Amino acid sequence: MNAKPDVQLPAVSVIMPVLNEERHLRGAVQAILAQEYAGEMEVVIAIGPSADRTEEIAAQLVAETASGNKRVHTVPNPSGRTPAALNAAIKASRHPIVVRVDGHGMLSPNYIATAVRLLEETGAQNVGGIMHAEGENDWEHAVAAAMTSKIGVGNAAFHTGGQAGPAETVYLGVFRRAALEQQGGYNEEFVRAQDWELNFRIREAGGLIWFSPELKVSYRPRPSVKALAKQYKDYGRWRHVVARYHEGSINLRYLAPPTAVCAIAAGLVVGAALTPLGFVIPGGYLAAIVAGSLPAGKGLPPKARLQIPVALATMHMSWGFGFLTSPKALARKVIASRRPAVLSDTH
């Protein structure tokens, strides 16, 4: 029997935007370098103006990989903005497959090999999978449980899993460079939600975005209530920008948190000023998240389980508040920067 000829795997560029990531940067890069992938690989880290040891750790990684076949490079990102970092890293990279990884994301061992296979099998321009939140202490375990539960994030496939298939957007993403270059990269006005906006243009141009549960990235949650609240307030703020940018992109899942914020606020006012019956609404919400936290916290230590309702309330209320207070001026600025999808020569 004749042996099958070796297949030349495409070379891969891994791009990573980082800002104040001293806690997880080394681990995230080591997870990339340890990938079970036989093709050529490079890592390009775009470094924002960090106030911790991020730059020092990145320099160490560059030095440690200088003589290997999987080298780490760095580029500056003076603005500190994620989409600017991504564009800088794309420009500095050189391979036909571009893998986006964040500084607090840990790729599963076969992530890149699986993504390259899926690009080939599906013909997609971008493939992505599950944002698998994992904590390192009781609070982070609680947040991770909230972020991977339907009561926390609804039916979002990249949080809770689902069937492989076409998607509007995916977590992070593994792209064909040709698709990134065709669309001119990320829109830098989208400080958040830049993935959704880029994938929207790729789809408008006739490209396929593919979700697969085979792809998994371990994600480290924010380390405090304050940090989680800011993260989710920004998510809500920018999701409203997206809704104004692209009418028809909103659904009931996105409207649930702002509706809850309004209902709870109204209930508290009515309860304090008119009748105790008003407290039924915030009381009902509290009962719901406590009940929902029970299955979400299965198998966790007691201290972590007790904090899940706090994590859920922080996520819901912060997201809803951010959505409700998102200024129209921000949406107008972003809409003014709208980039039409660029069709390929074959369209």
GROMACS .gro file of C-alpha atoms in nm:
model
  347
    1MET     CA    1   0.000   0.000   0.000
    2ASN     CA    2   0.136   0.339  -0.097
    3ALA     CA    3   0.172   0.592   0.184
    4LYS     CA    4  -0.026   0.911   0.146
    5PRO     CA    5   0.191   1.208   0.050
    6ASP     CA    6   0.249   1.467   0.323
    7VAL     CA    7   0.011   1.760   0.301
    8GLN     CA    8   0.175   2.099   0.342
    9LEU     CA    9  -0.018   2.280   0.612
   10PRO     CA   10  -0.064   2.655   0.567
   11ALA     CA   11   0.151   2.885   0.777
   12VAL     CA   12  -0.030   3.061   1.061
   13SER     CA   13   0.003   3.405   1.220
   14VAL     CA   14  -0.138   3.438   1.571
   15ILE     CA   15  -0.224   3.797   1.661
   16MET     CA   16  -0.276   3.911   2.019
   17PRO     CA   17  -0.385   4.256   2.143
   18VAL     CA   18  -0.269   4.312   2.503
   19LEU     CA   19  -0.303   4.582   2.766
   20ASN     CA   20  -0.220   4.522   3.134
   21GLU     CA   21  -0.206   4.146   3.087
   22GLU     CA   22   0.088   4.051   3.313
   23ARG     CA   23  -0.123   3.796   3.497
   24HIS     CA   24  -0.208   3.579   3.194
   25LEU     CA   25   0.018   3.680   2.902
   26ARG     CA   26   0.289   3.417   2.949
   27GLY     CA   27   0.037   3.136   2.989
   28ALA     CA   28  -0.160   3.250   2.685
   29VAL     CA   29   0.151   3.259   2.465
   30GLN     CA   30   0.275   2.924   2.597
   31ALA     CA   31  -0.061   2.770   2.503
   32ILE     CA   32  -0.005   2.899   2.149
   33LEU     CA   33   0.353   2.774   2.124
   34ALA     CA   34   0.246   2.432   2.252
   35GLN     CA   35  -0.014   2.389   1.975
   36GLU     CA   36  -0.021   2.050   1.804
   37TYR     CA   37   0.024   2.201   1.459
   38ALA     CA   38   0.290   2.096   1.211
   39GLY     CA   39   0.276   2.409   0.996
   40GLU     CA   40   0.490   2.721   1.033
   41MET     CA   41   0.372   2.962   1.301
   42GLU     CA   42   0.445   3.310   1.435
   43VAL     CA   43   0.297   3.511   1.721
   44VAL     CA   44   0.257   3.890   1.694
   45ILE     CA   45   0.171   4.074   2.016
   46ALA     CA   46   0.040   4.431   1.985
   47ILE     CA   47   0.116   4.603   2.315
   48GLY     CA   48  -0.085   4.894   2.450
   49PRO     CA   49   0.052   5.143   2.708
   50SER     CA   50   0.036   4.909   3.007
   51ALA     CA   51   0.082   5.005   3.370
   52ASP     CA   52   0.209   4.662   3.475
   53ARG     CA   53   0.481   4.418   3.360
   54THR     CA   54   0.315   4.333   3.027
   55GLU     CA   55   0.594   4.486   2.813
   56GLU     CA   56   0.866   4.318   3.020
   57ILE     CA   57   0.702   3.976   2.990
   58ALA     CA   58   0.649   4.023   2.616
   59ALA     CA   59   1.019   4.113   2.574
   60GLN     CA   60   1.114   3.797   2.761
   61LEU     CA   61   0.895   3.588   2.529
   62VAL     CA   62   1.057   3.748   2.222
   63ALA     CA   63   1.405   3.666   2.356
   64GLU     CA   64   1.311   3.311   2.455
   65THR     CA   65   1.176   3.226   2.108
   66ALA     CA   66   1.436   3.412   1.899
   67SER     CA   67   1.615   3.094   1.789
   68GLY     CA   68   1.309   2.871   1.747
   69ASN     CA   69   1.073   2.800   1.458
   70LYS     CA   70   0.778   2.951   1.646
   71ARG     CA   71   0.887   3.306   1.709
   72VAL     CA   72   0.719   3.583   1.905
   73HIS     CA   73   0.728   3.942   1.776
   74THR     CA   74   0.585   4.262   1.922
   75VAL     CA   75   0.445   4.581   1.774
   76PRO     CA   76   0.336   4.897   1.958
   77ASN     CA   77  -0.027   5.002   1.995
   78PRO     CA   78  -0.006   5.360   2.129
   79SER     CA   79  -0.384   5.410   2.146
   80GLY     CA   80  -0.441   5.103   2.360
   81ARG     CA   81  -0.758   5.027   2.163
   82THR     CA   82  -0.825   4.666   2.074
   83PRO     CA   83  -0.916   4.713   1.704
   84ALA     CA   84  -0.608   4.931   1.647
   85ALA     CA   85  -0.395   4.661   1.809
   86LEU     CA   86  -0.548   4.395   1.588
   87ASN     CA   87  -0.485   4.596   1.272
   88ALA     CA   88  -0.126   4.667   1.374
   89ALA     CA   89  -0.065   4.299   1.440
   90ILE     CA   90  -0.226   4.196   1.111
   91LYS     CA   91  -0.005   4.442   0.924
   92ALA     CA   92   0.308   4.311   1.099
   93SER     CA   93   0.221   3.944   1.038
   94ARG     CA   94   0.278   3.756   0.714
   95HIS     CA   95   0.101   3.420   0.693
   96PRO     CA   96  -0.218   3.324   0.503
   97ILE     CA   97  -0.412   3.211   0.814
   98VAL     CA   98  -0.465   3.465   1.095
   99VAL     CA   99  -0.566   3.346   1.441
  100ARG     CA  100  -0.696   3.603   1.690
  101VAL     CA  101  -0.621   3.533   2.057
  102ASP     CA  102  -0.664   3.765   2.356
  103GLY     CA  103  -0.407   3.807   2.630
  104HIS     CA  104  -0.628   3.622   2.880
  105GLY     CA  105  -0.734   3.341   2.645
  106MET     CA  106  -0.584   2.990   2.650
  107LEU     CA  107  -0.615   2.788   2.330
  108SER     CA  108  -0.700   2.419   2.362
  109PRO     CA  109  -0.411   2.197   2.236
  110ASN     CA  110  -0.555   2.123   1.889
  111TYR     CA  111  -0.731   2.457   1.837
  112ILE     CA  112  -0.527   2.581   1.539
  113ALA     CA  113  -0.514   2.243   1.362
  114THR     CA  114  -0.891   2.203   1.401
  115ALA     CA  115  -0.960   2.558   1.281
  116VAL     CA  116  -0.743   2.516   0.970
  117ARG     CA  117  -0.924   2.190   0.892
  118LEU     CA  118  -1.263   2.358   0.935
  119LEU     CA  119  -1.165   2.645   0.706
  120GLU     CA  120  -1.080   2.389   0.439
  121GLU     CA  121  -1.390   2.173   0.495
  122THR     CA  122  -1.644   2.456   0.509
  123GLY     CA  123  -1.492   2.713   0.276
  124ALA     CA  124  -1.555   2.973   0.547
  125GLN     CA  125  -1.369   3.302   0.572
  126ASN     CA  126  -1.369   3.286   0.953
  127VAL     CA  127  -1.426   3.003   1.202
  128GLY     CA  128  -1.463   3.022   1.578
  129GLY     CA  129  -1.597   2.832   1.874
  130ILE     CA  130  -1.667   2.842   2.245
  131MET     CA  131  -1.553   3.104   2.494
  132HIS     CA  132  -1.502   2.861   2.782
  133ALA     CA  133  -1.483   3.067   3.100
  134GLU     CA  134  -1.265   2.913   3.373
  135GLY     CA  135  -1.181   3.068   3.709
  136GLU     CA  136  -0.880   3.045   3.937
  137ASN     CA  137  -1.047   3.142   4.267
  138ASP     CA  138  -1.397   3.139   4.419
  139TRP     CA  139  -1.508   3.468   4.262
  140GLU     CA  140  -1.379   3.376   3.917
  141HIS     CA  141  -1.540   3.031   3.943
  142ALA     CA  142  -1.869   3.208   4.019
  143VAL     CA  143  -1.832   3.441   3.719
  144ALA     CA  144  -1.736   3.150   3.495
  145ALA     CA  145  -2.048   2.961   3.603
  146ALA     CA  146  -2.262   3.268   3.532
  147MET     CA  147  -2.099   3.324   3.192
  148THR     CA  148  -2.159   2.966   3.079
  149SER     CA  149  -2.521   2.944   3.196
  150LYS     CA  150  -2.835   3.031   3.001
  151ILE     CA  151  -2.967   3.244   3.287
  152GLY     CA  152  -2.645   3.444   3.260
  153VAL     CA  153  -2.603   3.487   2.884
  154GLY     CA  154  -2.914   3.343   2.720
  155ASN     CA  155  -2.870   3.103   2.430
  156ALA     CA  156  -2.547   3.248   2.287
  157ALA     CA  157  -2.380   2.945   2.127
  158PHE     CA  158  -2.025   3.069   2.181
  159HIS     CA  159  -2.092   3.082   2.557
  160THR     CA  160  -2.308   2.776   2.612
  161GLY     CA  161  -2.229   2.554   2.312
  162GLY     CA  162  -2.447   2.442   2.023
  163GLN     CA  163  -2.452   2.279   1.683
  164ALA     CA  164  -2.188   2.359   1.424
  165GLY     CA  165  -2.311   2.582   1.144
  166PRO     CA  166  -2.318   2.931   0.990
  167ALA     CA  167  -2.318   3.216   1.241
  168GLU     CA  168  -2.350   3.594   1.252
  169THR     CA  169  -2.029   3.622   1.450
  170VAL     CA  170  -1.794   3.400   1.652
  171TYR     CA  171  -1.563   3.436   1.950
  172LEU     CA  172  -1.217   3.565   1.845
  173GLY     CA  173  -1.188   3.387   1.510
  174VAL     CA  174  -0.948   3.215   1.271
  175PHE     CA  175  -0.949   3.404   0.940
  176ARG     CA  176  -0.825   3.371   0.589
  177ARG     CA  177  -0.588   3.667   0.550
  178ALA     CA  178  -0.741   3.738   0.211
  179ALA     CA  179  -1.078   3.811   0.378
  180LEU     CA  180  -0.918   4.048   0.632
  181GLU     CA  181  -0.726   4.235   0.363
  182GLN     CA  182  -1.028   4.249   0.132
  183GLN     CA  183  -1.233   4.423   0.406
  184GLY     CA  184  -0.948   4.648   0.520
  185GLY     CA  185  -0.925   4.491   0.866
  186TYR     CA  186  -1.116   4.603   1.173
  187ASN     CA  187  -1.309   4.930   1.198
  188GLU     CA  188  -1.112   5.115   1.467
  189GLU     CA  189  -1.412   5.321   1.576
  190PHE     CA  190  -1.560   5.003   1.727
  191VAL     CA  191  -1.379   5.003   2.061
  192ARG     CA  192  -1.601   4.705   2.148
  193ALA     CA  193  -1.803   4.476   1.919
  194GLN     CA  194  -1.538   4.509   1.649
  195ASP     CA  195  -1.566   4.133   1.579
  196TRP     CA  196  -1.937   4.160   1.505
  197GLU     CA  197  -1.884   4.456   1.272
  198LEU     CA  198  -1.604   4.288   1.074
  199ASN     CA  199  -1.797   3.961   1.046
  200PHE     CA  200  -2.099   4.161   0.929
  201ARG     CA  201  -1.895   4.302   0.638
  202ILE     CA  202  -1.751   3.960   0.554
  203ARG     CA  203  -2.106   3.817   0.540
  204GLU     CA  204  -2.231   4.112   0.334
  205ALA     CA  205  -1.957   4.035   0.084
  206GLY     CA  206  -2.083   3.678   0.052
  207GLY     CA  207  -1.840   3.516   0.296
  208LEU     CA  208  -1.928   3.244   0.544
  209ILE     CA  209  -1.873   3.272   0.921
  210TRP     CA  210  -1.872   2.927   1.082
  211PHE     CA  211  -1.927   2.828   1.446
  212SER     CA  212  -1.802   2.493   1.573
  213PRO     CA  213  -1.808   2.356   1.929
  214GLU     CA  214  -1.488   2.169   1.839
  215LEU     CA  215  -1.303   2.497   1.891
  216LYS     CA  216  -1.256   2.600   2.253
  217VAL     CA  217  -1.069   2.888   2.416
  218SER     CA  218  -1.036   2.896   2.794
  219TYR     CA  219  -1.116   3.247   2.914
  220ARG     CA  220  -1.013   3.400   3.246
  221PRO     CA  221  -1.295   3.613   3.398
  222ARG     CA  222  -1.250   3.961   3.542
  223PRO     CA  223  -1.104   3.942   3.896
  224SER     CA  224  -1.349   4.170   4.081
  225VAL     CA  225  -1.710   4.292   4.088
  226LYS     CA  226  -1.596   4.637   3.973
  227ALA     CA  227  -1.402   4.498   3.676
  228LEU     CA  228  -1.691   4.269   3.577
  229ALA     CA  229  -1.937   4.559   3.602
  230LYS     CA  230  -1.722   4.777   3.374
  231GLN     CA  231  -1.683   4.494   3.123
  232TYR     CA  232  -2.057   4.432   3.099
  233LYS     CA  233  -2.148   4.800   3.099
  234ASP     CA  234  -1.919   4.837   2.796
  235TYR     CA  235  -2.078   4.532   2.634
  236GLY     CA  236  -2.427   4.682   2.674
  237ARG     CA  237  -2.315   5.028   2.562
  238TRP     CA  238  -2.162   4.893   2.242
  239ARG     CA  239  -2.441   4.647   2.170
  240HIS     CA  240  -2.676   4.946   2.150
  241VAL     CA  241  -2.430   5.110   1.910
  242VAL     CA  242  -2.448   4.795   1.696
  243ALA     CA  243  -2.829   4.801   1.710
  244ARG     CA  244  -2.830   5.161   1.583
  245TYR     CA  245  -2.560   5.081   1.327
  246HIS     CA  246  -2.748   4.784   1.187
  247GLU     CA  247  -3.124   4.797   1.234
  248GLY     CA  248  -3.276   4.454   1.275
  249SER     CA  249  -2.979   4.306   1.458
  250ILE     CA  250  -3.143   4.328   1.800
  251ASN     CA  251  -3.348   4.044   1.952
  252LEU     CA  252  -3.527   3.962   2.276
  253ARG     CA  253  -3.211   3.825   2.438
  254TYR     CA  254  -3.045   4.165   2.407
  255LEU     CA  255  -3.352   4.350   2.533
  256ALA     CA  256  -3.388   4.139   2.848
  257PRO     CA  257  -3.121   4.316   3.062
  258PRO     CA  258  -3.236   4.677   2.994
  259THR     CA  259  -3.597   4.568   3.048
  260ALA     CA  260  -3.497   4.412   3.381
  261VAL     CA  261  -3.313   4.728   3.488
  262CYS     CA  262  -3.619   4.945   3.412
  263ALA     CA  263  -3.860   4.706   3.580
  264ILE     CA  264  -3.650   4.670   3.895
  265ALA     CA  265  -3.595   5.046   3.921
  266ALA     CA  266  -3.968   5.108   3.878
  267GLY     CA  267  -4.050   4.841   4.135
  268LEU     CA  268  -3.815   4.995   4.391
  269VAL     CA  269  -3.963   5.343   4.338
  270VAL     CA  270  -4.321   5.217   4.360
  271GLY     CA  271  -4.238   5.004   4.661
  272ALA     CA  272  -4.073   5.293   4.848
  273ALA     CA  273  -4.321   5.565   4.752
  274LEU     CA  274  -4.660   5.400   4.700
  275THR     CA  275  -4.708   5.037   4.797
  276PRO     CA  276  -4.493   4.745   4.914
  277LEU     CA  277  -4.633   4.549   4.619
  278GLY     CA  278  -4.373   4.728   4.406
  279PHE     CA  279  -4.103   4.522   4.576
  280VAL     CA  280  -4.247   4.209   4.412
  281ILE     CA  281  -4.051   4.285   4.093
  282PRO     CA  282  -3.700   4.318   4.242
  283GLY     CA  283  -3.786   4.036   4.484
  284GLY     CA  284  -3.891   3.814   4.196
  285TYR     CA  285  -3.571   3.891   4.007
  286LEU     CA  286  -3.361   3.809   4.314
  287ALA     CA  287  -3.545   3.480   4.359
  288ALA     CA  288  -3.495   3.395   3.992
  289ILE     CA  289  -3.118   3.446   3.993
  290VAL     CA  290  -3.080   3.258   4.321
  291ALA     CA  291  -3.277   2.966   4.177
  292GLY     CA  292  -3.085   2.984   3.848
  293SER     CA  293  -2.752   2.983   4.029
  294LEU     CA  294  -2.818   2.641   4.182
  295PRO     CA  295  -2.773   2.433   3.864
  296ALA     CA  296  -2.506   2.674   3.736
  297GLY     CA  297  -2.294   2.617   4.047
  298LYS     CA  298  -2.311   2.239   4.050
  299GLY     CA  299  -1.979   2.092   4.163
  300LEU     CA  300  -1.830   2.424   4.279
  301PRO     CA  301  -1.708   2.501   4.633
  302PRO     CA  302  -1.972   2.659   4.863
  303LYS     CA  303  -1.803   3.004   4.859
  304ALA     CA  304  -1.811   3.010   4.481
  305ARG     CA  305  -2.175   2.900   4.466
  306LEU     CA  306  -2.278   3.175   4.706
  307GLN     CA  307  -2.125   3.438   4.477
  308ILE     CA  308  -2.299   3.328   4.155
  309PRO     CA  309  -2.611   3.546   4.218
  310VAL     CA  310  -2.379   3.845   4.269
  311ALA     CA  311  -2.206   3.771   3.939
  312LEU     CA  312  -2.540   3.726   3.759
  313ALA     CA  313  -2.684   4.050   3.896
  314THR     CA  314  -2.365   4.240   3.812
  315MET     CA  315  -2.369   4.112   3.455
  316HIS     CA  316  -2.741   4.174   3.396
  317MET     CA  317  -2.764   4.516   3.560
  318SER     CA  318  -2.438   4.649   3.417
  319TRP     CA  319  -2.520   4.530   3.065
  320GLY     CA  320  -2.869   4.678   3.088
  321PHE     CA  321  -2.743   5.008   3.229
  322GLY     CA  322  -2.479   5.034   2.956
  323PHE     CA  323  -2.741   4.966   2.688
  324LEU     CA  324  -2.982   5.225   2.827
  325THR     CA  325  -2.719   5.498   2.867
  326SER     CA  326  -2.536   5.441   2.538
  327PRO     CA  327  -2.523   5.789   2.379
  328LYS     CA  328  -2.666   5.845   2.033
  329ALA     CA  329  -2.363   6.063   1.958
  330LEU     CA  330  -2.139   5.756   1.987
  331ALA     CA  331  -2.356   5.565   1.743
  332ARG     CA  332  -2.357   5.860   1.501
  333LYS     CA  333  -1.977   5.876   1.512
  334VAL     CA  334  -1.949   5.504   1.444
  335ILE     CA  335  -2.212   5.513   1.168
  336ALA     CA  336  -2.019   5.796   1.002
  337SER     CA  337  -1.718   5.563   0.985
  338ARG     CA  338  -1.922   5.288   0.819
  339ARG     CA  339  -1.723   5.082   0.573
  340PRO     CA  340  -1.921   4.917   0.296
  341ALA     CA  341  -1.846   4.549   0.243
  342VAL     CA  342  -1.590   4.496  -0.031
  343LEU     CA  343  -1.696   4.231  -0.279
  344SER     CA  344  -1.440   4.000  -0.430
  345ASP     CA  345  -1.376   3.996  -0.804
  346THR     CA  346  -1.591   3.683  -0.833
  347HIS     CA  347  -1.908   3.866  -0.713
   0.00000   0.00000   0.00000
